[in-house]
Coordinates of C-alpha atoms in Angstrom, one line a residue:
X19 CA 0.0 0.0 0.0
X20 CA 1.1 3.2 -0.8
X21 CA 1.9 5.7 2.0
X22 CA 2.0 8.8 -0.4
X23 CA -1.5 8.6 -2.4
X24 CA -1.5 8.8 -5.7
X25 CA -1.8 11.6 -8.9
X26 CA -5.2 9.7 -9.7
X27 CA -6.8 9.5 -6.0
X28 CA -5.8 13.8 -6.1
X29 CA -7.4 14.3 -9.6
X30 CA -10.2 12.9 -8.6
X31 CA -11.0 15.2 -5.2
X32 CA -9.9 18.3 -7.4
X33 CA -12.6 17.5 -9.8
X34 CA -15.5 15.2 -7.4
X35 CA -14.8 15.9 -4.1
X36 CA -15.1 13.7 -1.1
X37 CA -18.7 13.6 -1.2
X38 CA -19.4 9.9 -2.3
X39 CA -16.9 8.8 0.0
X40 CA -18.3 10.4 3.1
X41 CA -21.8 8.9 1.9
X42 CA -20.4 5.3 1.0
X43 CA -18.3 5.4 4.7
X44 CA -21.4 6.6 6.0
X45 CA -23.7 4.4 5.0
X46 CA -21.8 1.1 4.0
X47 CA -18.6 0.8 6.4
X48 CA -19.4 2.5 9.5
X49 CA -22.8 0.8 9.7
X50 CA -23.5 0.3 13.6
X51 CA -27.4 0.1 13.6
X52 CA -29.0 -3.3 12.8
X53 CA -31.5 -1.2 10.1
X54 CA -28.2 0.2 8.5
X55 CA -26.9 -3.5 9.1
X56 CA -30.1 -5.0 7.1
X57 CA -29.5 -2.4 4.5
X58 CA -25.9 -3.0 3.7
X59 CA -26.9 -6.5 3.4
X60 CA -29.8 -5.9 1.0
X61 CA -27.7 -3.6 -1.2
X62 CA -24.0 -4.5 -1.5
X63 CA -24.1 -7.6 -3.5
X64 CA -21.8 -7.5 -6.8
X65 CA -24.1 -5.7 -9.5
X66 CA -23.1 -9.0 -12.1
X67 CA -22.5 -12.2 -9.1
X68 CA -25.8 -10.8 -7.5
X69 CA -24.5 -12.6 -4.6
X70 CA -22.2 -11.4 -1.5
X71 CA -18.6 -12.4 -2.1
X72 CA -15.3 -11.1 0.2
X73 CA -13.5 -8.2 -0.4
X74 CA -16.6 -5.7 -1.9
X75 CA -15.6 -2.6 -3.6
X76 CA -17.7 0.0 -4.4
X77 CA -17.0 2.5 -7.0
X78 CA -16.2 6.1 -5.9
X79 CA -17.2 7.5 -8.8
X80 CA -21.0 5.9 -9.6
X81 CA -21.2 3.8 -6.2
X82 CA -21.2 0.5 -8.4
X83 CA -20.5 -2.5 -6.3
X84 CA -18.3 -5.6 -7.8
X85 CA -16.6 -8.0 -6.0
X86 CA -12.6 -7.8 -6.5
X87 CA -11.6 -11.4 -6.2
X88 CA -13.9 -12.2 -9.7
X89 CA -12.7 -9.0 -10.7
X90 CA -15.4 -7.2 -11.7
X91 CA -15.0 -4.5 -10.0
X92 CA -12.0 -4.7 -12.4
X93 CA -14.4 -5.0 -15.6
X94 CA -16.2 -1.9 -14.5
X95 CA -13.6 0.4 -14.4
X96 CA -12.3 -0.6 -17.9
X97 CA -15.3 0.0 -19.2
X98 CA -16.3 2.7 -17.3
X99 CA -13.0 4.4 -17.2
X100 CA -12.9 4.8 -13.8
X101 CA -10.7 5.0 -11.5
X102 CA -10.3 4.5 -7.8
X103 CA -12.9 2.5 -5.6
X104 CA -13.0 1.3 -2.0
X105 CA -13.2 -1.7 0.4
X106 CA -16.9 -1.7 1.9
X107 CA -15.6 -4.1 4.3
X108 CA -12.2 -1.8 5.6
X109 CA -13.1 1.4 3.8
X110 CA -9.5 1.4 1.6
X111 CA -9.2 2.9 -1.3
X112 CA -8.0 1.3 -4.2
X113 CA -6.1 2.2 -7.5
X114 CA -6.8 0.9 -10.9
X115 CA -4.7 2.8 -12.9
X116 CA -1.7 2.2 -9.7
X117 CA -2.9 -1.5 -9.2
X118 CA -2.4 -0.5 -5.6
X119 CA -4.1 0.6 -2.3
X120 CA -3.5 4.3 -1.7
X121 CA -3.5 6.4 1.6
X122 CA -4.8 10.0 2.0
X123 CA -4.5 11.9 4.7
X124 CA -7.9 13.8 4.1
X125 CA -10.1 10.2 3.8
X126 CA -8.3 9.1 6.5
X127 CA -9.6 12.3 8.9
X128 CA -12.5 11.9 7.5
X129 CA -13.2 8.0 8.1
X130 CA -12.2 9.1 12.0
X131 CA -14.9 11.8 11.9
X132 CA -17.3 9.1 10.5
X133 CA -16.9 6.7 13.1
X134 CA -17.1 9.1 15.8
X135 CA -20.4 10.3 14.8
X136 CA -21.9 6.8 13.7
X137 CA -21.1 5.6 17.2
X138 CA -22.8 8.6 18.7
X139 CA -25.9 8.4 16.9
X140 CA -26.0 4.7 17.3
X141 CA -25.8 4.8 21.0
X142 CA -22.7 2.1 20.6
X143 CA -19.6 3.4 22.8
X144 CA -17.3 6.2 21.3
X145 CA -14.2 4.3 19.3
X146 CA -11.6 6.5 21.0
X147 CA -8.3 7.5 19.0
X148 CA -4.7 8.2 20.2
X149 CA -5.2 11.1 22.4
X150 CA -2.9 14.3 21.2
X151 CA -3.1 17.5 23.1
X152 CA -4.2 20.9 21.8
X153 CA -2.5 23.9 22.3
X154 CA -4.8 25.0 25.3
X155 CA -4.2 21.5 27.1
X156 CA 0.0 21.8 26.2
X157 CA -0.4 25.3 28.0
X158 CA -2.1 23.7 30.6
X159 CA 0.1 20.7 31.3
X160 CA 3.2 23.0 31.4
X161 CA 1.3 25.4 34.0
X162 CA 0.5 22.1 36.3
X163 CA 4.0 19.7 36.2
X164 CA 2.9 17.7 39.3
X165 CA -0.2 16.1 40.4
X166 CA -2.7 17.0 42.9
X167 CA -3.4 14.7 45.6
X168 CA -6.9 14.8 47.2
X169 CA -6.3 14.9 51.3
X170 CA -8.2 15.1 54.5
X171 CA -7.7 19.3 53.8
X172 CA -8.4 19.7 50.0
X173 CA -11.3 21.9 49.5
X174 CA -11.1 20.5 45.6
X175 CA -14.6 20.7 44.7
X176 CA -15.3 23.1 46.6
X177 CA -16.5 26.6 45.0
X178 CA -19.3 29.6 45.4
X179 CA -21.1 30.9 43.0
X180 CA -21.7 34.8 42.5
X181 CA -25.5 35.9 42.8
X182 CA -26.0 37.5 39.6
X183 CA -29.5 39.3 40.8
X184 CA -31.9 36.6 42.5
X185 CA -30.2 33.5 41.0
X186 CA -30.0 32.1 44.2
X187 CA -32.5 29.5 43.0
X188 CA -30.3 28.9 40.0
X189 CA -26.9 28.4 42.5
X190 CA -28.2 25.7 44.7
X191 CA -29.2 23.7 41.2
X192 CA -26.0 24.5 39.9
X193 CA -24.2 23.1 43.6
X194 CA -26.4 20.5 43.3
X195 CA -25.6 18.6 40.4
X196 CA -21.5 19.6 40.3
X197 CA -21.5 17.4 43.5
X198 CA -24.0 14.4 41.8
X199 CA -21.5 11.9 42.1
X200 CA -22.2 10.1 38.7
X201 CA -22.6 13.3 36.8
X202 CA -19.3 14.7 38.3
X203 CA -18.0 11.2 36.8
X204 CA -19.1 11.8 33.5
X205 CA -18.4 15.6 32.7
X206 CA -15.0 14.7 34.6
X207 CA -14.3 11.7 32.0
X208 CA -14.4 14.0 29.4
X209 CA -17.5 11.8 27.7
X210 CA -19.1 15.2 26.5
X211 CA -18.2 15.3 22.2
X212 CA -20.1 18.3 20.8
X213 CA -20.8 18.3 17.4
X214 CA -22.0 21.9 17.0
X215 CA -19.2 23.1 14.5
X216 CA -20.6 27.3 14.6
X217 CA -19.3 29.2 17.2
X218 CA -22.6 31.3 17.5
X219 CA -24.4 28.0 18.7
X220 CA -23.2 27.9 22.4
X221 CA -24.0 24.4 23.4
X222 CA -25.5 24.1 27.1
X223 CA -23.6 20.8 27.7
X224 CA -20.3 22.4 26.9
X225 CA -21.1 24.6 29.6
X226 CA -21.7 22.6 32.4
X227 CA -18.2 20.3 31.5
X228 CA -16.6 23.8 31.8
X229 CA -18.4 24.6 35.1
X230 CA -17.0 21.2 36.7
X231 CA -13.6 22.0 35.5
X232 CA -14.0 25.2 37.2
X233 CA -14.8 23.6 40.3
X234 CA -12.1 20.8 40.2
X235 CA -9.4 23.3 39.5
X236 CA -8.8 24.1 42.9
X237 CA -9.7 27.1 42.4
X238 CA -11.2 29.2 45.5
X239 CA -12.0 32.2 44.2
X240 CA -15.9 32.5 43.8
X241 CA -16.9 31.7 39.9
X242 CA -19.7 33.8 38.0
X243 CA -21.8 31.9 36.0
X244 CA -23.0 34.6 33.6
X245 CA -22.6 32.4 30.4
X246 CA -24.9 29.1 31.8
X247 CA -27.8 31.6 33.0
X248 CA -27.4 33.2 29.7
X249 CA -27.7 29.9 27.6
X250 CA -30.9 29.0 30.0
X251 CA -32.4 31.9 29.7
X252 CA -32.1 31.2 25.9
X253 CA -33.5 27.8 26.2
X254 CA -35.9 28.4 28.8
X255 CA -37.5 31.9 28.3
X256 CA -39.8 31.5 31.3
X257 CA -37.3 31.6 33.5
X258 CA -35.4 34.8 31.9
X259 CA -35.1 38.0 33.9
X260 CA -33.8 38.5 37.2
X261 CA -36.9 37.9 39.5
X262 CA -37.2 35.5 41.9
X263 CA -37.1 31.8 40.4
X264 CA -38.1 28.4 41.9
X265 CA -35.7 26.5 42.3
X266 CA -37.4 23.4 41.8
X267 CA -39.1 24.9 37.8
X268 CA -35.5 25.7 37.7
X269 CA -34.0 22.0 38.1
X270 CA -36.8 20.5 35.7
X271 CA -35.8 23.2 33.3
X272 CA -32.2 22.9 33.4
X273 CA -32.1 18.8 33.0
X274 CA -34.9 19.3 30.3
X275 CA -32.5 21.4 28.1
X276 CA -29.6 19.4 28.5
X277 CA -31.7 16.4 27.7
X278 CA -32.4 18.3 24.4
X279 CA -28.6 19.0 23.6
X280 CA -27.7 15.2 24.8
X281 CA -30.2 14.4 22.6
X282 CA -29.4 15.8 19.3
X283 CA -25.8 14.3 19.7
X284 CA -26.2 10.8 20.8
X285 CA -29.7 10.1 18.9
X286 CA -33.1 7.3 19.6
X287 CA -32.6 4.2 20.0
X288 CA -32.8 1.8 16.8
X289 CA -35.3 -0.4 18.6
X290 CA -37.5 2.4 20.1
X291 CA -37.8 5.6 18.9
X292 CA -39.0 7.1 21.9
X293 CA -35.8 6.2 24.0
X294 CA -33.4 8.0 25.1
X295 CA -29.8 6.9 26.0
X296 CA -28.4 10.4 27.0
X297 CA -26.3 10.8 30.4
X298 CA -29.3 13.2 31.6
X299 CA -31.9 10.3 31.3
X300 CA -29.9 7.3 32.3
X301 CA -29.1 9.1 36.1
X302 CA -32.5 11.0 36.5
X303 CA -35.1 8.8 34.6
X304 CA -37.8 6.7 36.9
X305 CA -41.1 5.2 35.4
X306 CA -43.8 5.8 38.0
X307 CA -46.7 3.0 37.2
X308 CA -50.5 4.0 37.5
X309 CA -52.8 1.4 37.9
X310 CA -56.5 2.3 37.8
X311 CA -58.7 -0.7 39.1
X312 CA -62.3 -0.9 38.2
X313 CA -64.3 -1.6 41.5
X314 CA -66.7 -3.9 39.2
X315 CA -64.6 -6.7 38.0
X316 CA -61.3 -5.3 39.4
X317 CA -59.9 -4.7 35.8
X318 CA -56.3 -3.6 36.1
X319 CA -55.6 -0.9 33.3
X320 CA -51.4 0.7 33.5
X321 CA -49.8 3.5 32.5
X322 CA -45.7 4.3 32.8
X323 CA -45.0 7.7 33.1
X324 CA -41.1 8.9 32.9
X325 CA -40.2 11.4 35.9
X326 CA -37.6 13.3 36.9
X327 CA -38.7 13.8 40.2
X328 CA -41.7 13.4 42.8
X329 CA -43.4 16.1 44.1
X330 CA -44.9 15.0 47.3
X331 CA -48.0 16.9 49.1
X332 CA -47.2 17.9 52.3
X333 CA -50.9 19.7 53.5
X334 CA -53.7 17.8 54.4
X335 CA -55.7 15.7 52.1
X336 CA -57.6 14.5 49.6
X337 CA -56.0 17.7 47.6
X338 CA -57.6 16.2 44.2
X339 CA -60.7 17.9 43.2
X340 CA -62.7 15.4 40.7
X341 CA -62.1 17.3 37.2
X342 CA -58.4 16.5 38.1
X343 CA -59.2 12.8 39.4
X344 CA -61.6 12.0 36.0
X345 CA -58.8 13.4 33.8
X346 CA -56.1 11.5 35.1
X347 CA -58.2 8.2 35.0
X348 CA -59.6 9.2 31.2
X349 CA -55.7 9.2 30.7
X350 CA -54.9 6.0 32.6
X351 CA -57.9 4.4 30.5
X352 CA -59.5 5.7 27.6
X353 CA -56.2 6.4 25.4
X354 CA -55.0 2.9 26.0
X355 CA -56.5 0.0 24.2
X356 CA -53.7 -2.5 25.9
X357 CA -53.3 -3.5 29.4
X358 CA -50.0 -1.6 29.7
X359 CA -48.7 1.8 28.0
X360 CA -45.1 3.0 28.2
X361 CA -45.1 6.7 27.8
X362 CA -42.7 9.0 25.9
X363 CA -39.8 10.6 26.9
X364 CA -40.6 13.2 24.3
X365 CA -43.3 14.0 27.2
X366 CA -42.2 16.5 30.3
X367 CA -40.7 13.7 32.5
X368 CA -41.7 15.6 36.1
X369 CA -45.5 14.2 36.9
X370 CA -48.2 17.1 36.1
X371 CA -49.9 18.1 39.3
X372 CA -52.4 15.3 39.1
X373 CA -49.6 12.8 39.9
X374 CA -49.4 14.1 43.6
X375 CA -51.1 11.5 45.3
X376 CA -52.7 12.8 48.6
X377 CA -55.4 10.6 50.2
X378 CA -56.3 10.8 53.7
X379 CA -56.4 14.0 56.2
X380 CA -53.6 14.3 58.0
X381 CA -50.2 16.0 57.7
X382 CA -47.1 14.2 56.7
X383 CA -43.9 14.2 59.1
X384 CA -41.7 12.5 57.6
X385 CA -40.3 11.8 53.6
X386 CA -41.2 8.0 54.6
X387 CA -45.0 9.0 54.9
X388 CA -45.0 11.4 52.4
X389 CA -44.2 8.3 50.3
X390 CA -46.5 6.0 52.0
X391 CA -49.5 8.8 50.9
X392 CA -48.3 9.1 47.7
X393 CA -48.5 5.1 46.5
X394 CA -51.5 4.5 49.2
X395 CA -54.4 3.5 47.1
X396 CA -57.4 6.7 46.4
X397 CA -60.8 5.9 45.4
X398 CA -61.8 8.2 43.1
X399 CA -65.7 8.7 43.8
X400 CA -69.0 8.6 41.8
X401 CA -67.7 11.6 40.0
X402 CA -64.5 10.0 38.4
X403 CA -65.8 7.1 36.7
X404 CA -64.1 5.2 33.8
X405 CA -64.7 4.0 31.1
X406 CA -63.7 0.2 31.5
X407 CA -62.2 -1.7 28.9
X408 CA -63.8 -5.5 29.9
X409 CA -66.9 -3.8 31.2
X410 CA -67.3 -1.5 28.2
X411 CA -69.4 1.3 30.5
X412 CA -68.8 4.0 32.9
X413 CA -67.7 2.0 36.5
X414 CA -66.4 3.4 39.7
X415 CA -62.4 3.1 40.1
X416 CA -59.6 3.0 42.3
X417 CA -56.0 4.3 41.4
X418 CA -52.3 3.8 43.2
X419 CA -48.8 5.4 41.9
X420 CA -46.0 2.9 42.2
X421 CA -42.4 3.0 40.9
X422 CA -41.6 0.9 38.3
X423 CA -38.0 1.7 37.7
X424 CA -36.0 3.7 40.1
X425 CA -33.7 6.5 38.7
X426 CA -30.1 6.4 39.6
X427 CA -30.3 9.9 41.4
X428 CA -33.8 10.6 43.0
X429 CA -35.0 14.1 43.8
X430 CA -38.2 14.8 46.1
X431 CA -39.9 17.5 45.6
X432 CA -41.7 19.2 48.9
X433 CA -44.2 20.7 48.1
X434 CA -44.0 24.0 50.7
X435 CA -45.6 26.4 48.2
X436 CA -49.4 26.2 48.3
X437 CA -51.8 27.9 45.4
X438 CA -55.2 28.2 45.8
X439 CA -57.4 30.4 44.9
X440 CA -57.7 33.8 46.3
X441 CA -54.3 33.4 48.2
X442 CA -51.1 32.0 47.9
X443 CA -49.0 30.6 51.7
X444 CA -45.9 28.8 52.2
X445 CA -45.8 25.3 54.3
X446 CA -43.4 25.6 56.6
X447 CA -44.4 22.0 58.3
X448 CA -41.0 20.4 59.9
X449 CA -40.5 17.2 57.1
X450 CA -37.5 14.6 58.6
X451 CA -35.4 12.9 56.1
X452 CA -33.2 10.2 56.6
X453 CA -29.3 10.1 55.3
X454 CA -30.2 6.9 54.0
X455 CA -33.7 6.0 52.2
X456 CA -35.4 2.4 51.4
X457 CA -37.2 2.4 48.1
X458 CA -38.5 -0.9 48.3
X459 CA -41.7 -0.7 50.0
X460 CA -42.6 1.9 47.4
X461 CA -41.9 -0.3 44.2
X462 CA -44.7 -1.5 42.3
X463 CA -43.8 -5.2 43.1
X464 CA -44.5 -4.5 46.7
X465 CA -47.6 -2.6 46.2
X466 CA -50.0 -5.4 47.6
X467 CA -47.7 -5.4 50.8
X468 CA -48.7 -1.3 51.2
X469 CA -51.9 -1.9 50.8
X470 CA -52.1 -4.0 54.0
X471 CA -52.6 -7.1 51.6
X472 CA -52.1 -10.7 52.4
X473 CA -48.8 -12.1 51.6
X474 CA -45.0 -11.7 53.1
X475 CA -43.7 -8.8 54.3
X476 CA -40.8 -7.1 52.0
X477 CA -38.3 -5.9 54.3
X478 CA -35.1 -3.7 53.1
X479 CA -33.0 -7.1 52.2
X480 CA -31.8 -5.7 48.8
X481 CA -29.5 -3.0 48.5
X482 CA -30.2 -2.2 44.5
X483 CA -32.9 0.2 46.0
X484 CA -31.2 1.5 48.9
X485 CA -30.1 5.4 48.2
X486 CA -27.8 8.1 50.3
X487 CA -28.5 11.7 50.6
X488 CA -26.1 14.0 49.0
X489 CA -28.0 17.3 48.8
X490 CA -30.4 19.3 50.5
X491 CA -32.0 22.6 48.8
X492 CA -33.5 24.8 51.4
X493 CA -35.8 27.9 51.2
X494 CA -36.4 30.4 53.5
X495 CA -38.6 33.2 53.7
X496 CA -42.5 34.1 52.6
X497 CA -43.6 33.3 49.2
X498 CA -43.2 36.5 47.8
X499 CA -39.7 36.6 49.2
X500 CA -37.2 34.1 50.3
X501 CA -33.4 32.9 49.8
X502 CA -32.5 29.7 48.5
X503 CA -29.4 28.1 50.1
X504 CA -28.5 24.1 50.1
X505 CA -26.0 21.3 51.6
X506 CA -24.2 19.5 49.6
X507 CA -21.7 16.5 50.4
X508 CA -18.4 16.7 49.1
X509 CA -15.6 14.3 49.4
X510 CA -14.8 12.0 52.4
X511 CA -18.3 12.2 53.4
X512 CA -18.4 15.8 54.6
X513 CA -21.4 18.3 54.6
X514 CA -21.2 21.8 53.5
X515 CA -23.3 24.4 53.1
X516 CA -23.7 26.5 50.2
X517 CA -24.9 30.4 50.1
X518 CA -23.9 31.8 46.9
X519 CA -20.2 32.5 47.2
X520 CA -20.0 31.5 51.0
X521 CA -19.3 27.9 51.8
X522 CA -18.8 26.7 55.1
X523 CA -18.4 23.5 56.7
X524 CA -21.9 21.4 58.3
X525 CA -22.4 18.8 60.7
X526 CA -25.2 15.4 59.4
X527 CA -27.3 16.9 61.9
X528 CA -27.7 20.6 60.6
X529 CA -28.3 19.1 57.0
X530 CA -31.5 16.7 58.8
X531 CA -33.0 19.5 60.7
X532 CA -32.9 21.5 58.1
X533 CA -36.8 22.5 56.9
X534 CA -36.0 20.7 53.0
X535 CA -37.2 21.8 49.8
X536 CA -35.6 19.6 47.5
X537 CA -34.1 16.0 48.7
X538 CA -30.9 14.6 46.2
X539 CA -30.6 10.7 46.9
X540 CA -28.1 8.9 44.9
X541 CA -28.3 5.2 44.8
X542 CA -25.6 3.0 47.1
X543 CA -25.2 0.1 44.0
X544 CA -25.5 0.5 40.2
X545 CA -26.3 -2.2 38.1
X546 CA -24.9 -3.0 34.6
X547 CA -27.2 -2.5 32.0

């Protein structure tokens, strides 16, 4: 082969380009989906064999395939009078006029660039190349000759973050997820590879890598995070401006738009369309399971929801007025002709304010009953009834919430700010939270057991759905105005908390008496998917 190229292989990009290569690399070598996979096979057969033989070439000039060992391939370009084509098995191209494989520098960047992307969009891991530094990382490694070692007194990690104008909200997000353990991981691996080649397109994503590099650097100084709010602000209009923001509208808003930029890079699934395989979904994504029961011949009709989060009632109940309880059951019903529905991601993964479950009339304490209310079976009256699918007429229901699949990190939502009508309050009720939460009792395999059913007792024995605390958002204040601060645990297991650009060191027990807005649990084991 030869090292140099060839006259013939440089003719032919002066006067063609490298467009049919890019589309013959693209669609007949780096072929990583099993519908590109059925394709290839469909299609690249020798045009005069019509059967599939070793060593395939396809012509760069008309995309003729020929198989090179029968030499047809050969044929073709005698009578064609063309020149070069290329191995759809290796993607080399070959020489007629040379009798030779040639090597170009330009394909061969460009076969790199091909692969890259195929394996992003097909969800397959990223091939990774020989790693060469860029100027900015040369600057960087001269700057930093020796290592840095994590001790008992590195603050590493550690960093405030400037109030901009009431983006207090906005900081205790931001603190938040820097110190989400798996996240920190990812962003820290360098795993990010953004494909937005204009310079005017900020990408969000790129962002956030840059604000955990910020925070790893060692840095102490406070850092201003003018460029993120200015990139959410462009994605999420409703929150632009400098009024008072909740923090909570905030996190949805923020993971939603970074599940949009994750998206566009690393593509559906092949299988189903309506999965996503991005970073943002496989740490935050649950599926919370409805199951609305008809009272008559205890049909069982299931719905699974993706969520973000759970927003969990904390004033007395039955909150649900009946227009809210008939839609949600029309939902759970009607639109499914099947006993089971899986809903799409494309959908806003946090649970519309139906999904707060809130039978009975008392006051939650504790996240544990908070829980307990939220999967507890409702009735939902005279005024809710369903259409049932085996009884094919209007019949009184009942409906529970369940997990189906617990997320990797799981945020609770309190609910402390209450809207009704004619006046708006804040609940300041005292909720406890423990450092470490069970989520067993509150899967949909052990709903039966928290209905007070027959059968054994589940008790915590597996730790897949054991979690840890590892942030606290707090609010204080009125609802007209308040200040958002939050705790956050760094490494070796200590608490800190976090006001804007003061961070100061917290004991366990400050974080649990703490009044709690938004709970961060990350869960103790991961499984292999």
């Amino acid at each position: 082969m030869s090292l140099n190229g060839c006259q013939h292989l440089q003719n032919y990009k002066a006067t063609t380009g490298t467009e049919t290569f890019k589309i013959i690399y693209s669609y007949f070598i780096t072929c990583s989906t099993a519908d590109a996979r059925r394709k290839k096979a469909q299609i690249c057969k020798c045009v005069k064999c019509d059967v599939v033989r070793p060593r395939l070439h396809a012509c760069l000039s008309c995309i003729y395939f020929g198989c090179y060992d029968l030499k047809h391939i050969h044929e073709h370009s005698l009578e064609k009078k063309h020149q070069l084509a290329i191995d759809v098995s290796y993607g080399s191209v070959y020489c007629f006029m040379c009798e030779d494989y040639v090597y170009d520098l330009e394909l061969e960047e460009l076969s790199k660039t091909q692969c890259q992307k195929n394996t992003l969009f097909s969800g397959l891991k990223q091939r990774f190349f020989p790693w060469e530094p860029t100027e900015e990382e040369l600057i960087l490694l001269r700057c930093n000759p020796k290592r840095r070692r994590v001790t008992e007194a590195s603050h590493i990690g550690l960093r405030g973050l400037i109030n901009l104008g009431n983006t207090c909200f906005m900081n205790c997000i931001l603190q938040s997820l820097t110190h989400t353990p798996i996240l920190r991981d990812y962003f820290m691996a360098d795993k990010h590879a953004c494909l937005k080649n204009d310079e005017s397109e900020q990408c969000l994503v790129c962002e956030m890598a840059r604000l955990y590099q910020e925070f790893y650097s060692g840095s102490r100084t406070p850092f201003i995070p003018y460029k993120l709010l200015h990139l959410v602000w462009t994605n999420a209009r409703h929150l632009a401006g400098y009024e008072q923001q909740d923090a909570h509208e905030f996190l949805i808003a923020a993971l939603d738009v970074l599940h949009r930029h994750c998206k566009e890079m690393n593509g559906v699934s092949g299988s189903n369309p309506h999965h996503c395989n991005c970073i943002i979904d496989r740490i935050f994504t649950g599926g919370l399971q409805s199951d609305v029961t008809c009272k008559r011949c205890n049909n069982v009709s299931t719905t699974i929801d993706p969520i973000w989060d759970i927003s969990l009632d904390l004033g007395p109940g039955p909150i649900h007025s009946s227009q809210v309880l008939s839609s949600i059951a029309a939902a759970a019903v009607n639109n499914t002709s099947t006993s089971q529905t899986t809903a799409s991601t494309e959908f806003t993964h946090s649970p519309a304010p139906g999904f707060t479950n809130s039978p009975g009339n008392y006051e939650p304490t504790s996240l544990v009953e908070c829980l307990k209310r939220f999967t507890k079976t409702e009735h939902l009256g005279n005024s809710a009834k369903i259409i049932c699918s085996k009884c094919h007429s209007y019949q009184e229901s009942t409906k529970q919430l369940t997990m189906k699949k617990l997320p990797i990190v799981a945020c609770f939502h309190l609910k402390r700010f209450e809207h009704s009508t004619g006046y708006h309050k804040k609940i300041s009720t005292f909720v406890s939270f423990p450092e470490e939460l069970d989520m067993t009792p509150f899967m949909s395999s052990s709903r039966n057991n928290i209905n007070g059913h027959s059968g054994p007792i589940l008790h915590s024995a597996s730790c897949d759905n054991k979690y840890s605390l590892f942030a606290v958002v707090n609010h204080y204040g009125t609802i007209e105005s308040g200040h958002y601060t939050c705790y956050i645990r760094s490494l070796k297991e200590q608490w800190y908390r976090c006001e804007d650009h003061l961070i100061k060191r917290a004991t366990a027990g400050e974080v649990l008496n703490s009044e709690g807005y938004l709970l961060f649990y990350h869960k103790q084991v991961l499984e292999y998917e």
